[in-house]
Amino acid sequence: MAAALTSASEALSETGDANAALAMAREALPLMQKQGNVGRIAACHAVLLQALTVLKADSLGAEIVAASAADDPNLTLSRRAQLLDAIAQALAAQGRHAEAYQELQRANTLRAQSLDRQRVTVMLRLQARYEDARRGAETAELRRRSETAQLALQAREAGQRTLWIALCAACLLLLGALVVLAFGARHRRQLSRLAMRDELTGLPNRRAIRSEAQQQIEQALRSQIPCMLALIDLDHFKLINDVHGHATGDAVLKALASASKLALRTQDRLGRLGGEEFLLVLPGCNAEEIPALFARLRSAVAAIQIPGLPADQPVRFCMGAVSVTAATGLDVLLSQADLALYAAKTAGRDQWAVC
């Protein structure tokens, strides 16, 4: 009964009926736990994660913890990979992309190990078949001396058929290996994009933009060229979300990302730190250029028509900038930029300041 419920919930999850899959998985899970069937328990957790992810349920975080606890080393590799895939999707849905990246890596590793075992099993079977056929051919050769020429011809034909079977099987195995390599490469590209890009704006995420800032700081200090870092914070962003809805708030974030492509130089990099806060890396820029840069970016943002936002309420932001100086770390520079940002907001918003 419990196994039937688990299979039904997996099938419902595949058809897209998340509510039905959720109900059946919840009914099956206690029965599986009572039986101690770790494979079916993992399957139930995978279905629960998929359904809760689709439904964007509040209990998704708790289910991630429960599903992680169900990752038993005694599970089959394919079942563990299925569970880790579901955990990664749930983590990504919560914006926990670094953890999602780690779980996807683990799932990919387990799938590769499973495929390696399958390949070894197939090769051993082929080798056994080939050895059996070879021994049969040798026996037939011994018999040939006392049998007619027709029997010898039949033995040779049997050996040739065996060789063709082995050759065809080897070709299929090679083709399978190529498919696995192609899938792995595509999966690695997906993981790389997930780890380094902000899903909403397409800008570098917090991890990526901090890494870029650190590289530019080191380059500026080595080459003795100017470099600026600037924090950007949207004015009254919470009010926009509360009054016009989160969809409009998302459109505002995307507008800033689009405007940056028009207003910034080729070497400048804008990334999203989180919420309505962005980090701007400006290699080769000095403090005297900040007013003009702020004006260009301000005009570019104002020129974008944002759905859901009245035309008489243009998007405004504040900027706090700091110059890179010798022996100053990234965190210290960001703290100084944050002080400048606070000064700009205190001055009445829609302002810039340099620390």
Tab-separated table of C-alpha atoms in Angstrom, residues 65-311:
chain	number	residue	atom	x	y	z
A	65	VAL	CA	16.109	20.271	6.238
A	66	ALA	CA	14.064	17.034	6.440
A	67	ALA	CA	15.061	15.974	2.929
A	68	SER	CA	18.756	16.632	3.655
A	69	ALA	CA	18.487	14.365	6.678
A	70	ALA	CA	17.029	11.632	4.430
A	71	ASP	CA	20.171	11.623	2.240
A	72	ASP	CA	21.309	8.151	3.357
A	73	PRO	CA	24.630	6.710	2.052
A	74	ASN	CA	22.840	3.360	1.751
A	75	LEU	CA	20.576	4.760	-0.990
A	76	THR	CA	21.260	3.907	-4.607
A	77	LEU	CA	23.345	6.516	-6.388
A	78	SER	CA	20.521	7.390	-8.782
A	79	ARG	CA	18.040	7.828	-5.914
A	80	ARG	CA	20.482	10.080	-4.028
A	81	ALA	CA	21.054	12.154	-7.177
A	82	GLN	CA	17.263	12.532	-7.602
A	83	LEU	CA	16.914	13.720	-3.989
A	84	LEU	CA	19.848	16.165	-4.271
A	85	ASP	CA	18.396	17.596	-7.515
A	86	ALA	CA	15.116	18.296	-5.705
A	87	ILE	CA	16.987	19.908	-2.773
A	88	ALA	CA	18.975	22.109	-5.205
A	89	GLN	CA	15.799	23.261	-6.978
A	90	ALA	CA	14.210	24.137	-3.633
A	91	LEU	CA	17.309	26.043	-2.466
A	92	ALA	CA	17.416	27.988	-5.748
A	93	ALA	CA	13.719	28.860	-5.345
A	94	GLN	CA	14.592	30.389	-1.958
A	95	GLY	CA	17.458	32.385	-3.472
A	96	ARG	CA	20.112	30.250	-1.726
A	97	HIS	CA	22.100	29.839	-4.945
A	98	ALA	CA	25.484	28.966	-3.439
A	99	GLU	CA	23.965	26.037	-1.527
A	100	ALA	CA	21.987	25.030	-4.637
A	101	TYR	CA	25.234	25.003	-6.605
A	102	GLN	CA	26.867	22.661	-4.055
A	103	GLU	CA	23.908	20.240	-4.061
A	104	LEU	CA	23.839	20.173	-7.890
A	105	GLN	CA	27.562	19.391	-7.893
A	106	ARG	CA	26.979	16.492	-5.503
A	107	ALA	CA	24.086	15.200	-7.636
A	108	ASN	CA	26.201	15.430	-10.783
A	109	THR	CA	29.029	13.526	-9.080
A	110	LEU	CA	26.661	10.760	-7.956
A	111	ARG	CA	25.198	10.456	-11.465
A	112	ALA	CA	28.689	10.172	-12.898
A	113	GLN	CA	29.560	7.457	-10.354
A	114	SER	CA	26.359	5.592	-11.214
A	115	LEU	CA	27.146	5.743	-14.912
A	116	ASP	CA	30.707	4.554	-14.237
A	117	ARG	CA	29.360	1.523	-12.390
A	118	GLN	CA	26.937	0.788	-15.194
A	119	ARG	CA	29.726	0.999	-17.749
A	120	VAL	CA	31.914	-1.368	-15.710
A	121	THR	CA	29.036	-3.833	-15.374
A	122	VAL	CA	28.342	-3.738	-19.114
A	123	MET	CA	32.041	-4.198	-19.915
A	124	LEU	CA	32.326	-7.177	-17.553
A	125	ARG	CA	29.271	-8.772	-19.095
A	126	LEU	CA	30.635	-8.214	-22.569
A	127	GLN	CA	33.981	-9.632	-21.525
A	128	ALA	CA	32.301	-12.705	-20.047
A	129	ARG	CA	30.284	-13.206	-23.211
A	130	TYR	CA	33.355	-12.791	-25.326
A	131	GLU	CA	35.320	-15.277	-23.219
A	132	ASP	CA	32.476	-17.783	-23.391
A	133	ALA	CA	32.303	-17.347	-27.146
A	134	ARG	CA	36.081	-17.676	-27.446
A	135	ARG	CA	36.090	-20.880	-25.426
A	136	GLY	CA	33.241	-22.160	-27.567
A	137	ALA	CA	35.192	-21.325	-30.676
A	138	GLU	CA	38.265	-23.146	-29.326
A	139	THR	CA	36.152	-26.199	-28.487
A	140	ALA	CA	34.659	-26.122	-31.935
A	141	GLU	CA	38.169	-25.873	-33.384
A	142	LEU	CA	39.193	-28.980	-31.475
A	143	ARG	CA	36.137	-30.783	-32.753
A	144	ARG	CA	36.881	-29.638	-36.281
A	145	ARG	CA	39.738	-32.097	-36.503
A	146	SER	CA	37.324	-34.979	-36.126
A	147	GLU	CA	34.294	-33.495	-37.804
A	148	THR	CA	33.437	-32.521	-41.305
A	149	ALA	CA	34.451	-29.269	-42.996
A	150	GLN	CA	30.862	-28.085	-42.695
A	151	LEU	CA	31.024	-28.124	-38.888
A	152	ALA	CA	34.271	-26.123	-38.997
A	153	LEU	CA	32.629	-23.513	-41.234
A	154	GLN	CA	29.699	-23.179	-38.811
A	155	ALA	CA	32.116	-22.680	-35.907
A	156	ARG	CA	33.931	-19.886	-37.765
A	157	GLU	CA	30.646	-18.181	-38.571
A	158	ALA	CA	29.634	-18.339	-34.906
A	159	GLY	CA	32.912	-16.708	-33.931
A	160	GLN	CA	32.396	-13.943	-36.471
A	161	ARG	CA	28.875	-13.261	-35.178
A	162	THR	CA	30.215	-13.015	-31.640
A	163	LEU	CA	32.889	-10.568	-32.739
A	164	TRP	CA	30.314	-8.368	-34.451
A	165	ILE	CA	28.154	-8.370	-31.319
A	166	ALA	CA	31.125	-7.314	-29.193
A	167	LEU	CA	32.059	-4.591	-31.691
A	168	CYS	CA	28.506	-3.216	-31.799
A	169	ALA	CA	28.303	-3.249	-27.994
A	170	ALA	CA	31.607	-1.354	-27.770
A	171	CYS	CA	30.298	1.273	-30.187
A	172	LEU	CA	27.140	1.684	-28.112
A	173	LEU	CA	29.243	2.052	-24.979
A	174	LEU	CA	31.387	4.731	-26.634
A	175	LEU	CA	28.281	6.586	-27.777
A	176	GLY	CA	26.921	6.479	-24.230
A	177	ALA	CA	30.161	7.903	-22.872
A	178	LEU	CA	30.005	10.794	-25.362
A	179	VAL	CA	26.420	11.548	-24.315
A	180	VAL	CA	27.463	11.601	-20.647
A	181	LEU	CA	30.338	13.993	-21.401
A	182	ALA	CA	28.047	16.337	-23.340
A	183	PHE	CA	25.473	16.321	-20.546
A	184	GLY	CA	28.158	17.000	-17.956
A	185	ALA	CA	29.503	19.991	-19.893
A	186	ARG	CA	26.026	21.485	-20.263
A	187	HIS	CA	25.312	20.908	-16.589
A	188	ARG	CA	28.574	22.620	-15.572
A	189	ARG	CA	27.670	25.660	-17.668
A	190	GLN	CA	24.280	25.824	-15.959
A	191	LEU	CA	25.916	25.581	-12.539
A	192	SER	CA	28.358	28.357	-13.416
A	193	ARG	CA	25.551	30.689	-14.493
A	194	LEU	CA	23.575	29.864	-11.371
A	195	ALA	CA	26.543	30.603	-9.111
A	196	MET	CA	27.579	33.965	-10.642
A	197	ARG	CA	24.396	35.718	-11.879
A	198	ASP	CA	21.504	37.438	-10.100
A	199	GLU	CA	18.373	35.649	-11.291
A	200	LEU	CA	16.131	38.733	-11.434
A	201	THR	CA	18.364	41.402	-13.034
A	202	GLY	CA	20.923	39.293	-14.889
A	203	LEU	CA	23.680	41.328	-13.207
A	204	PRO	CA	26.614	39.732	-11.370
A	205	ASN	CA	25.405	38.547	-7.979
A	206	ARG	CA	26.938	39.425	-4.597
A	207	ARG	CA	29.661	36.803	-4.844
A	208	ALA	CA	30.617	37.730	-8.407
A	209	ILE	CA	30.688	41.528	-7.950
A	210	ARG	CA	32.723	41.299	-4.733
A	211	SER	CA	35.236	39.115	-6.565
A	212	GLU	CA	35.381	41.650	-9.414
A	213	ALA	CA	35.878	44.500	-6.924
A	214	GLN	CA	38.728	42.661	-5.193
A	215	GLN	CA	40.483	42.034	-8.521
A	216	GLN	CA	40.169	45.687	-9.563
A	217	ILE	CA	41.486	46.866	-6.179
A	218	GLU	CA	44.572	44.675	-6.537
A	219	GLN	CA	45.065	45.804	-10.159
A	220	ALA	CA	44.764	49.468	-9.190
A	221	LEU	CA	47.309	49.140	-6.396
A	222	ARG	CA	49.783	47.277	-8.636
A	223	SER	CA	49.442	49.660	-11.579
A	224	GLN	CA	49.031	52.869	-9.547
A	225	ILE	CA	45.882	53.814	-11.477
A	226	PRO	CA	42.747	55.357	-9.912
A	227	CYS	CA	39.770	53.210	-9.048
A	228	MET	CA	36.442	53.983	-7.369
A	229	LEU	CA	33.826	51.825	-5.657
A	230	ALA	CA	30.245	53.087	-5.273
A	231	LEU	CA	27.224	51.765	-3.411
A	232	ILE	CA	23.836	52.492	-5.000
A	233	ASP	CA	20.584	52.293	-3.050
A	234	LEU	CA	17.138	52.922	-4.580
A	235	ASP	CA	15.125	55.643	-2.840
A	236	HIS	CA	11.825	54.650	-1.217
A	237	PHE	CA	12.018	51.133	-2.658
A	238	LYS	CA	9.967	49.623	0.165
A	239	LEU	CA	7.227	52.187	-0.477
A	240	ILE	CA	7.174	51.218	-4.182
A	241	ASN	CA	6.723	47.557	-3.235
A	242	ASP	CA	4.022	48.341	-0.662
A	243	VAL	CA	2.010	50.726	-2.853
A	244	HIS	CA	2.495	49.359	-6.380
A	245	GLY	CA	3.328	45.711	-5.718
A	246	HIS	CA	6.419	43.551	-5.853
A	247	ALA	CA	6.106	43.089	-9.619
A	248	THR	CA	6.619	46.826	-10.050
A	249	GLY	CA	9.513	46.692	-7.565
A	250	ASP	CA	11.134	43.960	-9.638
A	251	ALA	CA	10.646	46.087	-12.769
A	252	VAL	CA	12.456	48.975	-11.025
A	253	LEU	CA	15.441	46.725	-10.242
A	254	LYS	CA	15.543	45.546	-13.856
A	255	ALA	CA	15.327	49.147	-15.065
A	256	LEU	CA	18.453	50.082	-13.115
A	257	ALA	CA	20.258	47.083	-14.591
A	258	SER	CA	19.202	48.085	-18.137
A	259	ALA	CA	20.119	51.722	-17.596
A	260	SER	CA	23.610	50.759	-16.445
A	261	LYS	CA	24.356	49.273	-19.872
A	262	LEU	CA	23.662	52.661	-21.468
A	263	ALA	CA	25.199	54.997	-18.902
A	264	LEU	CA	28.342	53.158	-17.767
A	265	ARG	CA	31.652	52.686	-19.537
A	266	THR	CA	32.705	49.365	-21.029
A	267	GLN	CA	35.123	48.613	-18.178
A	268	ASP	CA	32.635	49.506	-15.401
A	269	ARG	CA	30.801	46.694	-13.606
A	270	LEU	CA	27.484	46.893	-11.735
A	271	GLY	CA	26.346	43.999	-9.524
A	272	ARG	CA	23.478	43.398	-7.130
A	273	LEU	CA	24.459	42.908	-3.485
A	274	GLY	CA	20.890	42.144	-2.407
A	275	GLY	CA	17.500	43.813	-2.134
A	276	GLU	CA	17.710	47.330	-3.592
A	277	GLU	CA	21.478	47.706	-2.994
A	278	PHE	CA	24.045	47.548	-5.799
A	279	LEU	CA	27.849	47.768	-5.991
A	280	LEU	CA	29.489	49.711	-8.838
A	281	VAL	CA	33.175	49.032	-9.669
A	282	LEU	CA	34.833	51.883	-11.606
A	283	PRO	CA	38.416	51.134	-12.696
A	284	GLY	CA	40.337	54.140	-14.024
A	285	CYS	CA	37.826	56.556	-12.463
A	286	ASN	CA	38.536	59.334	-9.962
A	287	ALA	CA	36.306	61.350	-7.618
A	288	GLU	CA	35.959	64.263	-10.071
A	289	GLU	CA	34.080	62.004	-12.526
A	290	ILE	CA	31.445	60.847	-10.031
A	291	PRO	CA	28.982	63.789	-10.550
A	292	ALA	CA	28.849	63.229	-14.330
A	293	LEU	CA	28.517	59.468	-13.932
A	294	PHE	CA	25.685	59.907	-11.417
A	295	ALA	CA	23.893	62.275	-13.790
A	296	ARG	CA	24.206	59.880	-16.751
A	297	LEU	CA	22.888	56.939	-14.774
A	298	ARG	CA	20.097	59.042	-13.262
A	299	SER	CA	18.957	60.198	-16.721
A	300	ALA	CA	19.127	56.686	-18.173
A	301	VAL	CA	16.952	55.281	-15.360
A	302	ALA	CA	14.430	58.128	-15.646
A	303	ALA	CA	14.087	57.513	-19.411
A	304	ILE	CA	12.812	53.963	-18.898
A	305	GLN	CA	9.024	53.607	-18.699
A	306	ILE	CA	8.299	51.187	-15.850
A	307	PRO	CA	4.949	49.329	-15.990
A	308	GLY	CA	2.855	49.948	-12.892
A	309	LEU	CA	4.758	53.065	-11.808
A	310	PRO	CA	3.095	56.461	-12.455
A	311	ALA	CA	4.983	58.748	-14.809
